[in-house]
Coordinates of C-alpha atoms in Angstrom, one line a residue:
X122 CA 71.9 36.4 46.1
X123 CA 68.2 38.2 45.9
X124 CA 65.2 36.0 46.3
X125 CA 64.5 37.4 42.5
X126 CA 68.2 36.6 41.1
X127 CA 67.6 33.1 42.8
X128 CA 63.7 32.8 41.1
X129 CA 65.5 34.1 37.5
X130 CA 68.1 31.7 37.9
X131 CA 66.6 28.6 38.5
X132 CA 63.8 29.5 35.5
X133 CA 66.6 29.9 33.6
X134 CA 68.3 26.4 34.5
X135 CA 64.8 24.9 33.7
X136 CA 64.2 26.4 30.8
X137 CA 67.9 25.2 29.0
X138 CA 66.7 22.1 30.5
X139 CA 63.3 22.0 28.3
X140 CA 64.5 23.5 25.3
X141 CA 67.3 20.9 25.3
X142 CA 64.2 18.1 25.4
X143 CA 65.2 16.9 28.8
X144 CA 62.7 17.1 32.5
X145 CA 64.5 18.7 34.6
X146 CA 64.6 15.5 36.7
X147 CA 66.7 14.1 34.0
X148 CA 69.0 16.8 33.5
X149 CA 71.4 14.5 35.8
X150 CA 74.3 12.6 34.8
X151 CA 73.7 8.5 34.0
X152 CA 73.1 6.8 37.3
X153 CA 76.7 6.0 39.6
X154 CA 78.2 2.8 38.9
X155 CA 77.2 1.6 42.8
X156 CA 75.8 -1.7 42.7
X157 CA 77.4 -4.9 43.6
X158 CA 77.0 -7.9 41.8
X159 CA 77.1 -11.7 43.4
X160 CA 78.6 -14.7 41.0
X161 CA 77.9 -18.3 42.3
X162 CA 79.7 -20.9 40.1
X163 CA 81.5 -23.6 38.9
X164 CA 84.3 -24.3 37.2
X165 CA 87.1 -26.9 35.9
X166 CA 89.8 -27.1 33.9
X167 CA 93.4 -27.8 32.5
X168 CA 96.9 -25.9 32.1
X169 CA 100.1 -27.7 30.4
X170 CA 101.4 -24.3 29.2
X171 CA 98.1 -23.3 28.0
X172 CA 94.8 -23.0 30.5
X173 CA 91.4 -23.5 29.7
X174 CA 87.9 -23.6 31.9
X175 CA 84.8 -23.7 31.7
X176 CA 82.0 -23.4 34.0
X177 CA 78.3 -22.1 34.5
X178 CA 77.1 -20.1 37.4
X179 CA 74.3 -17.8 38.4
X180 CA 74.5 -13.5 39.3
X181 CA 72.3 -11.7 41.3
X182 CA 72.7 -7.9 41.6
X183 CA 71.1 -5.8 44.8
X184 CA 68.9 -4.0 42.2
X185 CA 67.0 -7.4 41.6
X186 CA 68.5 -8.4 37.9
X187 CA 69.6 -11.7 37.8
X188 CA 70.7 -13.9 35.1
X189 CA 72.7 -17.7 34.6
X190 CA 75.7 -17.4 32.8
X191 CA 78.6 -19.3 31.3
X192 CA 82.1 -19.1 31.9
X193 CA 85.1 -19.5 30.2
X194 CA 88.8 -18.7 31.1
X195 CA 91.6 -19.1 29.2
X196 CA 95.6 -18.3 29.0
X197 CA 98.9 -19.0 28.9
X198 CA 102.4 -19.1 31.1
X199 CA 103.9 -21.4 33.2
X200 CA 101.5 -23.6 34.5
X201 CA 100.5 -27.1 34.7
X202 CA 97.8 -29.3 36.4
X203 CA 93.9 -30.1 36.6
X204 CA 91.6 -28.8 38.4
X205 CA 87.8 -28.3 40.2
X206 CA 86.3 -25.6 41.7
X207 CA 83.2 -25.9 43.5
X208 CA 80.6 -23.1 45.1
X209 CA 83.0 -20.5 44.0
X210 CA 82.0 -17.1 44.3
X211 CA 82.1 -13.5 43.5
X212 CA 82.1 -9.9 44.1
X213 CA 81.9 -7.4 41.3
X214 CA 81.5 -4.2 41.9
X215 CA 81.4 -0.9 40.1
X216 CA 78.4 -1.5 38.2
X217 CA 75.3 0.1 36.9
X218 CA 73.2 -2.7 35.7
X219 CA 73.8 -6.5 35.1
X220 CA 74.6 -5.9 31.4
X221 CA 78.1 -4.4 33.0
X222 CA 79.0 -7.8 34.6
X223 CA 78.9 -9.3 31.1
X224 CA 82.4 -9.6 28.7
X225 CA 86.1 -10.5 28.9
X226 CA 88.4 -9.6 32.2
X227 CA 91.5 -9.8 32.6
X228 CA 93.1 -11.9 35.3
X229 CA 96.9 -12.3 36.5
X230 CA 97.5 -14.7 39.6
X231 CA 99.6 -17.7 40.8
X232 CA 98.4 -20.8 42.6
X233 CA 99.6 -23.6 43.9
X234 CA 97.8 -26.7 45.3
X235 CA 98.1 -30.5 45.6
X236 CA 94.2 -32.4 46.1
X237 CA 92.3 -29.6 48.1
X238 CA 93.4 -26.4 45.9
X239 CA 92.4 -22.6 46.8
X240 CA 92.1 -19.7 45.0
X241 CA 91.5 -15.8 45.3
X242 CA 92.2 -14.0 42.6
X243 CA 90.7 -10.1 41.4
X244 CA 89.8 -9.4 37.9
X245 CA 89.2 -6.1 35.9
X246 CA 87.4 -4.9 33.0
X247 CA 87.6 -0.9 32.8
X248 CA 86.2 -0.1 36.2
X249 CA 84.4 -3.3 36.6
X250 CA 86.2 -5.9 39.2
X251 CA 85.4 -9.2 40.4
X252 CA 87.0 -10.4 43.7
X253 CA 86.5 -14.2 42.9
X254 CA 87.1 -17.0 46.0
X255 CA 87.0 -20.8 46.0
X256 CA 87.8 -24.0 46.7
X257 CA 88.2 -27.5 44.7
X258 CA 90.3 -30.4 44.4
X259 CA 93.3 -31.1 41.7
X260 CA 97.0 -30.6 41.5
X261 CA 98.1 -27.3 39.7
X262 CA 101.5 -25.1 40.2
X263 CA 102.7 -22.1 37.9
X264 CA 101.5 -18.7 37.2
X265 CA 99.4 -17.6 33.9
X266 CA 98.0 -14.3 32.3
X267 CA 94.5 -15.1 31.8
X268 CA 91.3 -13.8 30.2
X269 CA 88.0 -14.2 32.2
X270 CA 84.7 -14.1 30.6
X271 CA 81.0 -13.9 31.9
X272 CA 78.1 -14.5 29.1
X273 CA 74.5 -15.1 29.8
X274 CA 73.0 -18.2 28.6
X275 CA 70.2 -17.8 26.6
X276 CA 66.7 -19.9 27.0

């Protein structure tokens, strides 16, 4: 391609880019969902068929954004027990800002624990996941279908 064909084409590009009311510079596509999220939190609950949770926990995201949340889980299968867990933590991943992080996943996974109990379980919500770890004490056994959910707390 001629220095000249090269010159018209790229006054071309930028002028469909300022007739359509964009800078070039913003011509792009939306930012890629790369930044990772960290969860700290807490959590405790029941199951005798039906499972429910709650807990409260803090995320911080590499871009800086931060935010307490609450969190509640709930679902239903073969299970039964109580249980604690305490410093859990999270991964999420594929995610553009911390307003991503927040809503309902959906969680399927088996434990199985007598006074220290363990879990590591992934979660997904489109192309959001959340690799979740921790540790607690209680007595559960079974295996459920759950649904995970992340809301900030308000102040």
């Amino acid at each position: 391609m001629s220095k000249r064909t090269l010159g018209l084409t790229a006054a071309l590009v930028l002028g469909v880019a300022g007739l359509a009311g964009l800078p070039a510079s913003r011509a792009h596509a939306a930012p890629a969902a790369d930044i990772k999220c960290h969860l700290k939190f807490s959590l405790a609950g029941w199951s005798a068929l039906y499972q429910h949770a709650e807990g409260s926990g803090h995320i911080v995201c590499d871009n800086g954004q931060r935010a307490a949340v609450s969190i509640n889980m709930v679902g239903g299968g073969l299970t039964a027990g109580k249980f604690r867990i305490d410093n859990g933590t999270g991964e999420i991943s594929h995610v553009r800002g911390i307003q991503d992080v927040f809503g309902d996943y959906a969680e399927a996974g088996a434990s199985a624990g007598v006074i220290k109990s363990g879990s590591a379980q992934v979660l997904t919500k489109g192309t959001t996941s959340i690799a979740l770890a921790g540790s607690g004490e209680g007595i559960n056994l079974g295996v459920a279908v759950d649904k995970f959910s992340i809301k900030p707390v308000s102040h």
